[in-house]
PDB file of C-alpha atoms in Angstrom:
ATOM      1  CA  UNK S   1      18.472  18.407  10.175  1.00 44.00           C
ATOM      2  CA  UNK S   2      22.076  18.601   9.989  1.00 42.00           C
ATOM      3  CA  UNK S   3      22.268  21.174  12.435  1.00 44.00           C
ATOM      4  CA  UNK S   4      19.883  19.387  14.880  1.00 41.00           C
ATOM      5  CA  UNK S   5      22.174  16.004  14.688  1.00 35.00           C
ATOM      6  CA  UNK S   6      25.199  17.867  15.128  1.00 41.00           C
ATOM      7  CA  UNK S   7      23.580  19.471  18.297  1.00 44.00           C
ATOM      8  CA  UNK S   8      22.491  16.531  19.725  1.00 36.00           C
ATOM      9  CA  UNK S   9      25.963  14.710  18.773  1.00 39.00           C
ATOM     10  CA  UNK S  10      27.738  17.655  20.615  1.00 41.00           C
ATOM     11  CA  UNK S  11      25.234  17.308  23.833  1.00 40.00           C
ATOM     12  CA  UNK S  12      25.804  13.633  24.043  1.00 41.00           C
ATOM     13  CA  UNK S  13      29.600  14.013  23.839  1.00 35.00           C
ATOM     14  CA  UNK S  14      29.431  16.444  26.835  1.00 41.00           C
ATOM     15  CA  UNK S  15      27.171  14.117  28.909  1.00 36.00           C
ATOM     16  CA  UNK S  16      30.110  11.345  28.144  1.00 34.00           C
ATOM     17  CA  UNK S  17      32.775  13.575  29.071  1.00 35.00           C
ATOM     18  CA  UNK S  18      31.006  14.737  32.267  1.00 38.00           C
ATOM     19  CA  UNK S  19      30.264  11.247  33.086  1.00 37.00           C
ATOM     20  CA  UNK S  20      33.804   9.735  32.587  1.00 36.00           C
ATOM     21  CA  UNK S  21      35.026  12.799  34.718  1.00 37.00           C
ATOM     22  CA  UNK S  22      33.125  12.156  38.028  1.00 34.00           C
ATOM     23  CA  UNK S  23      33.420   8.204  37.930  1.00 36.00           C
ATOM     24  CA  UNK S  24      35.475   7.847  40.946  1.00 41.00           C
ATOM     25  CA  UNK S  25      33.746   5.346  43.349  1.00 41.00           C
ATOM     26  CA  UNK S  26      35.242   2.994  45.463  1.00 55.00           C
ATOM     27  CA  UNK S  27      35.160   0.347  43.285  1.00 63.00           C
ATOM     28  CA  UNK S  28      37.139   2.228  40.735  1.00 71.00           C
ATOM     29  CA  UNK S  29      40.900   1.484  40.772  1.00 76.00           C
ATOM     30  CA  UNK S  30      43.104   4.245  42.175  1.00 79.00           C
ATOM     31  CA  UNK S  31      45.314   6.337  39.574  1.00 67.00           C
ATOM     32  CA  UNK S  32      48.906   5.448  39.358  1.00 63.00           C
ATOM     33  CA  UNK S  33      50.704   8.716  41.100  1.00 54.00           C
ATOM     34  CA  UNK S  34      54.177   9.197  39.407  1.00 47.00           C
ATOM     35  CA  UNK S  35      56.875   8.782  41.911  1.00 47.00           C
ATOM     36  CA  UNK S  36      59.550  11.117  40.074  1.00 44.00           C
ATOM     37  CA  UNK S  37      60.402  14.077  42.393  1.00 46.00           C
ATOM     38  CA  UNK S  38      62.298  17.101  40.882  1.00 48.00           C
ATOM     39  CA  UNK S  39      64.848  17.783  43.381  1.00 49.00           C
ATOM     40  CA  UNK S  40      64.985  21.348  41.977  1.00 53.00           C
ATOM     41  CA  UNK S  41      61.583  22.395  43.263  1.00 67.00           C
ATOM     42  CA  UNK S  42      62.089  20.103  46.290  1.00 82.00           C
ATOM     43  CA  UNK S  43      61.397  21.687  49.446  1.00 87.00           C
ATOM     44  CA  UNK S  44      64.492  20.938  52.364  1.00 92.00           C
ATOM     45  CA  UNK S  45      63.258  18.981  55.410  1.00 90.00           C
ATOM     46  CA  UNK S  46      64.834  18.323  58.670  1.00 89.00           C
ATOM     47  CA  UNK S  47      67.253  15.609  58.747  1.00 91.00           C
ATOM     48  CA  UNK S  48      67.767  15.686  54.947  1.00 92.00           C
ATOM     49  CA  UNK S  49      71.570  15.812  53.999  1.00 95.00           C
ATOM     50  CA  UNK S  50      72.926  18.582  51.997  1.00 96.00           C
ATOM     51  CA  UNK S  51      76.074  19.018  50.195  1.00 97.00           C
ATOM     52  CA  UNK S  52      77.175  22.556  50.096  1.00 97.00           C
ATOM     53  CA  UNK S  53      80.254  23.096  47.586  1.00 97.00           C
ATOM     54  CA  UNK S  54      82.021  26.575  46.885  1.00 97.00           C
ATOM     55  CA  UNK S  55      83.986  26.798  43.621  1.00 96.00           C
ATOM     56  CA  UNK S  56      87.582  27.060  43.929  1.00 94.00           C
ATOM     57  CA  UNK S  57      87.203  27.136  47.633  1.00 96.00           C
ATOM     58  CA  UNK S  58      87.122  23.338  48.692  1.00 95.00           C
ATOM     59  CA  UNK S  59      87.758  24.331  51.982  1.00 96.00           C
ATOM     60  CA  UNK S  60      84.318  25.597  52.640  1.00 96.00           C
ATOM     61  CA  UNK S  61      82.592  22.969  51.209  1.00 96.00           C
ATOM     62  CA  UNK S  62      80.510  20.809  53.831  1.00 97.00           C
ATOM     63  CA  UNK S  63      77.998  17.839  54.039  1.00 97.00           C
ATOM     64  CA  UNK S  64      75.565  17.999  56.850  1.00 96.00           C
ATOM     65  CA  UNK S  65      72.057  17.318  57.907  1.00 95.00           C
ATOM     66  CA  UNK S  66      69.567  19.902  58.179  1.00 95.00           C
ATOM     67  CA  UNK S  67      68.927  20.460  62.075  1.00 94.00           C
ATOM     68  CA  UNK S  68      65.589  20.358  64.130  1.00 90.00           C
ATOM     69  CA  UNK S  69      65.277  24.075  63.837  1.00 93.00           C
ATOM     70  CA  UNK S  70      65.884  23.866  60.061  1.00 93.00           C
ATOM     71  CA  UNK S  71      69.310  25.468  60.042  1.00 96.00           C
ATOM     72  CA  UNK S  72      72.597  24.321  58.448  1.00 97.00           C
ATOM     73  CA  UNK S  73      76.182  25.924  59.788  1.00 96.00           C
ATOM     74  CA  UNK S  74      78.584  27.245  57.082  1.00 96.00           C
ATOM     75  CA  UNK S  75      82.089  28.006  57.496  1.00 96.00           C
ATOM     76  CA  UNK S  76      82.441  31.661  57.439  1.00 95.00           C
ATOM     77  CA  UNK S  77      78.714  32.342  57.431  1.00 95.00           C
ATOM     78  CA  UNK S  78      77.460  30.399  60.409  1.00 96.00           C
ATOM     79  CA  UNK S  79      73.859  29.327  60.434  1.00 97.00           C
ATOM     80  CA  UNK S  80      71.752  29.313  57.223  1.00 97.00           C
ATOM     81  CA  UNK S  81      67.788  28.795  57.399  1.00 96.00           C
ATOM     82  CA  UNK S  82      67.492  25.686  55.109  1.00 95.00           C
ATOM     83  CA  UNK S  83      64.217  23.946  55.996  1.00 92.00           C
ATOM     84  CA  UNK S  84      61.182  24.699  53.928  1.00 90.00           C
ATOM     85  CA  UNK S  85      63.433  26.075  51.173  1.00 94.00           C
ATOM     86  CA  UNK S  86      64.551  24.731  47.924  1.00 93.00           C
ATOM     87  CA  UNK S  87      68.315  23.939  46.878  1.00 95.00           C
ATOM     88  CA  UNK S  88      68.735  27.240  45.008  1.00 95.00           C
ATOM     89  CA  UNK S  89      67.187  29.516  47.627  1.00 96.00           C
ATOM     90  CA  UNK S  90      69.772  28.154  49.889  1.00 97.00           C
ATOM     91  CA  UNK S  91      72.482  28.269  47.497  1.00 97.00           C
ATOM     92  CA  UNK S  92      71.597  32.033  46.627  1.00 97.00           C
ATOM     93  CA  UNK S  93      71.437  32.952  50.582  1.00 97.00           C
ATOM     94  CA  UNK S  94      74.917  31.477  51.050  1.00 97.00           C
ATOM     95  CA  UNK S  95      76.557  33.064  48.246  1.00 97.00           C
ATOM     96  CA  UNK S  96      75.107  36.480  49.114  1.00 97.00           C
ATOM     97  CA  UNK S  97      76.772  36.248  52.625  1.00 96.00           C
ATOM     98  CA  UNK S  98      79.966  34.926  51.215  1.00 97.00           C
ATOM     99  CA  UNK S  99      80.541  37.745  49.211  1.00 96.00           C
ATOM    100  CA  UNK S 100      81.490  39.507  52.311  1.00 94.00           C
ATOM    101  CA  UNK S 101      84.501  37.184  52.739  1.00 95.00           C
ATOM    102  CA  UNK S 102      85.053  35.502  49.120  1.00 94.00           C
ATOM    103  CA  UNK S 103      85.381  37.057  45.806  1.00 93.00           C
ATOM    104  CA  UNK S 104      82.561  36.520  43.262  1.00 94.00           C
ATOM    105  CA  UNK S 105      81.528  32.836  45.222  1.00 96.00           C
ATOM    106  CA  UNK S 106      80.148  30.380  43.281  1.00 97.00           C
ATOM    107  CA  UNK S 107      77.752  27.947  45.524  1.00 97.00           C
ATOM    108  CA  UNK S 108      75.913  24.810  44.766  1.00 97.00           C
ATOM    109  CA  UNK S 109      73.718  22.940  47.255  1.00 96.00           C
ATOM    110  CA  UNK S 110      73.088  19.534  46.519  1.00 95.00           C
ATOM    111  CA  UNK S 111      70.617  17.071  48.404  1.00 92.00           C
ATOM    112  CA  UNK S 112      72.245  13.913  48.872  1.00 91.00           C
ATOM    113  CA  UNK S 113      69.958  12.065  51.333  1.00 89.00           C
ATOM    114  CA  UNK S 114      66.133  12.936  51.025  1.00 83.00           C
ATOM    115  CA  UNK S 115      65.471  11.653  54.865  1.00 84.00           C
ATOM    116  CA  UNK S 116      62.415  13.885  55.408  1.00 84.00           C
ATOM    117  CA  UNK S 117      60.901  12.729  51.935  1.00 78.00           C
ATOM    118  CA  UNK S 118      61.663   8.970  53.111  1.00 75.00           C
ATOM    119  CA  UNK S 119      59.610   9.453  56.136  1.00 76.00           C
ATOM    120  CA  UNK S 120      56.814  11.437  54.289  1.00 77.00           C
ATOM    121  CA  UNK S 121      56.599   8.769  51.518  1.00 84.00           C
ATOM    122  CA  UNK S 122      56.342   5.379  53.665  1.00 88.00           C
ATOM    123  CA  UNK S 123      53.462   2.983  53.162  1.00 94.00           C
ATOM    124  CA  UNK S 124      51.839   1.667  56.410  1.00 95.00           C
ATOM    125  CA  UNK S 125      49.665  -1.340  56.901  1.00 97.00           C
ATOM    126  CA  UNK S 126      47.150  -1.159  60.082  1.00 97.00           C
ATOM    127  CA  UNK S 127      44.740  -3.638  61.532  1.00 96.00           C
ATOM    128  CA  UNK S 128      43.938  -7.095  61.647  1.00 97.00           C
ATOM    129  CA  UNK S 129      47.578  -7.923  60.291  1.00 97.00           C
ATOM    130  CA  UNK S 130      50.196  -9.823  62.404  1.00 97.00           C
ATOM    131  CA  UNK S 131      52.939  -6.798  62.603  1.00 96.00           C
ATOM    132  CA  UNK S 132      51.449  -3.393  61.802  1.00 96.00           C
ATOM    133  CA  UNK S 133      54.359  -1.680  59.914  1.00 95.00           C
ATOM    134  CA  UNK S 134      55.459   1.288  58.250  1.00 91.00           C
ATOM    135  CA  UNK S 135      57.549   0.580  55.006  1.00 92.00           C
ATOM    136  CA  UNK S 136      59.850   2.535  52.742  1.00 86.00           C
ATOM    137  CA  UNK S 137      58.165   2.962  49.394  1.00 87.00           C
ATOM    138  CA  UNK S 138      59.733   0.980  46.540  1.00 87.00           C
ATOM    139  CA  UNK S 139      58.812   1.505  42.906  1.00 87.00           C
ATOM    140  CA  UNK S 140      56.531  -1.456  41.962  1.00 93.00           C
ATOM    141  CA  UNK S 141      55.265  -2.086  45.339  1.00 95.00           C
ATOM    142  CA  UNK S 142      51.580  -3.552  45.578  1.00 97.00           C
ATOM    143  CA  UNK S 143      49.072  -4.014  48.127  1.00 97.00           C
ATOM    144  CA  UNK S 144      49.898  -7.898  48.444  1.00 97.00           C
ATOM    145  CA  UNK S 145      53.781  -6.872  48.941  1.00 97.00           C
ATOM    146  CA  UNK S 146      52.800  -4.197  52.120  1.00 97.00           C
ATOM    147  CA  UNK S 147      50.356  -6.907  53.431  1.00 98.00           C
ATOM    148  CA  UNK S 148      53.314  -9.628  53.382  1.00 97.00           C
ATOM    149  CA  UNK S 149      55.439  -7.320  54.909  1.00 97.00           C
ATOM    150  CA  UNK S 150      53.056  -7.031  57.783  1.00 97.00           C
ATOM    151  CA  UNK S 151      53.127 -10.849  58.407  1.00 97.00           C
ATOM    152  CA  UNK S 152      50.039 -11.315  56.525  1.00 97.00           C
ATOM    153  CA  UNK S 153      46.473 -11.076  58.133  1.00 97.00           C
ATOM    154  CA  UNK S 154      45.349 -12.578  61.235  1.00 97.00           C
ATOM    155  CA  UNK S 155      42.530 -15.130  61.946  1.00 96.00           C
ATOM    156  CA  UNK S 156      40.499 -12.207  63.027  1.00 96.00           C
ATOM    157  CA  UNK S 157      40.449 -10.525  59.639  1.00 97.00           C
ATOM    158  CA  UNK S 158      37.659  -9.184  57.360  1.00 97.00           C
ATOM    159  CA  UNK S 159      40.048  -9.402  54.526  1.00 97.00           C
ATOM    160  CA  UNK S 160      37.212  -8.973  51.780  1.00 95.00           C
ATOM    161  CA  UNK S 161      36.609  -5.331  53.618  1.00 96.00           C
ATOM    162  CA  UNK S 162      39.967  -4.002  53.211  1.00 97.00           C
ATOM    163  CA  UNK S 163      40.801  -0.400  51.978  1.00 97.00           C
ATOM    164  CA  UNK S 164      43.525   1.537  50.298  1.00 97.00           C
ATOM    165  CA  UNK S 165      43.740   5.255  51.556  1.00 96.00           C
ATOM    166  CA  UNK S 166      45.612   7.641  49.472  1.00 94.00           C
ATOM    167  CA  UNK S 167      45.965  11.345  50.314  1.00 87.00           C
ATOM    168  CA  UNK S 168      46.152  14.002  47.716  1.00 80.00           C
ATOM    169  CA  UNK S 169      46.345  17.741  48.088  1.00 72.00           C
ATOM    170  CA  UNK S 170      42.621  18.300  47.845  1.00 80.00           C
ATOM    171  CA  UNK S 171      41.302  14.973  49.459  1.00 89.00           C
ATOM    172  CA  UNK S 172      41.709  11.748  50.820  1.00 91.00           C
ATOM    173  CA  UNK S 173      40.288   9.063  48.604  1.00 94.00           C
ATOM    174  CA  UNK S 174      39.438   5.058  49.614  1.00 96.00           C
ATOM    175  CA  UNK S 175      39.799   2.182  47.158  1.00 97.00           C
ATOM    176  CA  UNK S 176      37.953  -1.067  48.164  1.00 97.00           C
ATOM    177  CA  UNK S 177      40.624  -3.974  48.208  1.00 97.00           C
ATOM    178  CA  UNK S 178      39.409  -7.528  48.042  1.00 97.00           C
ATOM    179  CA  UNK S 179      42.611  -8.987  49.975  1.00 97.00           C
ATOM    180  CA  UNK S 180      40.404 -12.230  50.438  1.00 96.00           C
ATOM    181  CA  UNK S 181      40.280 -12.721  46.594  1.00 97.00           C
ATOM    182  CA  UNK S 182      44.181 -11.929  46.290  1.00 97.00           C
ATOM    183  CA  UNK S 183      45.191 -14.280  49.141  1.00 96.00           C
ATOM    184  CA  UNK S 184      42.748 -17.179  48.322  1.00 95.00           C
ATOM    185  CA  UNK S 185      41.979 -16.998  44.538  1.00 95.00           C
ATOM    186  CA  UNK S 186      44.899 -15.334  43.307  1.00 95.00           C
ATOM    187  CA  UNK S 187      42.602 -12.688  41.849  1.00 97.00           C
ATOM    188  CA  UNK S 188      44.717  -9.513  41.354  1.00 96.00           C
ATOM    189  CA  UNK S 189      42.131  -7.483  40.228  1.00 96.00           C
ATOM    190  CA  UNK S 190      42.442  -5.115  43.216  1.00 97.00           C
ATOM    191  CA  UNK S 191      46.099  -5.842  43.864  1.00 97.00           C
ATOM    192  CA  UNK S 192      46.845  -2.312  43.051  1.00 97.00           C
ATOM    193  CA  UNK S 193      50.208  -0.766  42.895  1.00 96.00           C
ATOM    194  CA  UNK S 194      50.750   1.498  46.200  1.00 95.00           C
ATOM    195  CA  UNK S 195      51.770   5.133  46.066  1.00 92.00           C
ATOM    196  CA  UNK S 196      53.944   6.938  48.724  1.00 88.00           C
ATOM    197  CA  UNK S 197      51.935   7.781  51.705  1.00 89.00           C
ATOM    198  CA  UNK S 198      49.316   5.091  51.033  1.00 94.00           C
ATOM    199  CA  UNK S 199      47.594   3.369  54.106  1.00 96.00           C
ATOM    200  CA  UNK S 200      46.127   0.157  53.690  1.00 98.00           C
ATOM    201  CA  UNK S 201      43.710  -0.958  56.319  1.00 97.00           C
ATOM    202  CA  UNK S 202      42.785  -4.514  57.185  1.00 97.00           C
ATOM    203  CA  UNK S 203      39.494  -4.337  59.682  1.00 97.00           C
ATOM    204  CA  UNK S 204      38.302  -7.239  62.213  1.00 96.00           C
ATOM    205  CA  UNK S 205      35.583  -9.502  61.709  1.00 92.00           C
ATOM    206  CA  UNK S 206      32.215  -8.854  63.216  1.00 85.00           C
ATOM    207  CA  UNK S 207      31.275 -11.683  65.369  1.00 72.00           C
TER     208      UNK S 207
END
């Protein structure tokens, strides 16, 4: 009897966990994405500003943007590939090439301005808003913040059918936003925090 009860309990728990794992409809709130980025693992992009420092050789140090071809120019070494690589990889490459000219060089590559990341992490508002916009992401930003930055909705908008689109590595998920309730009733239940790369769409009414 005890074994049977234990088996039923285990089966029930398994079903419950499975149900929780697959609950992800458009009415479910989007997960809050972490916005902390480890620059050690960050892959340098075009227009990012990098600072190259060589220990005990300050004259070899530079601060430059990554060119459209993904390269940077380093004193003595010449062009070095930076685009698509981590700061550590670029530093190792420069260090190996400098070894021909400098005894035991110690090189550090630091990202001072992540311009390519800023572009990819913008929040965009499109559709029946007064001024469709592409906004730099800011921690704490919500759907309402983004819509207000777009000048609010137009008289042709259907705010009750608005959506928040969020792309992950695997798929793009869509979450329903009741913008009419947010604006007219102060109901903030769907005033979701946005994440880098989110797109908010406000459709027009169908007449």
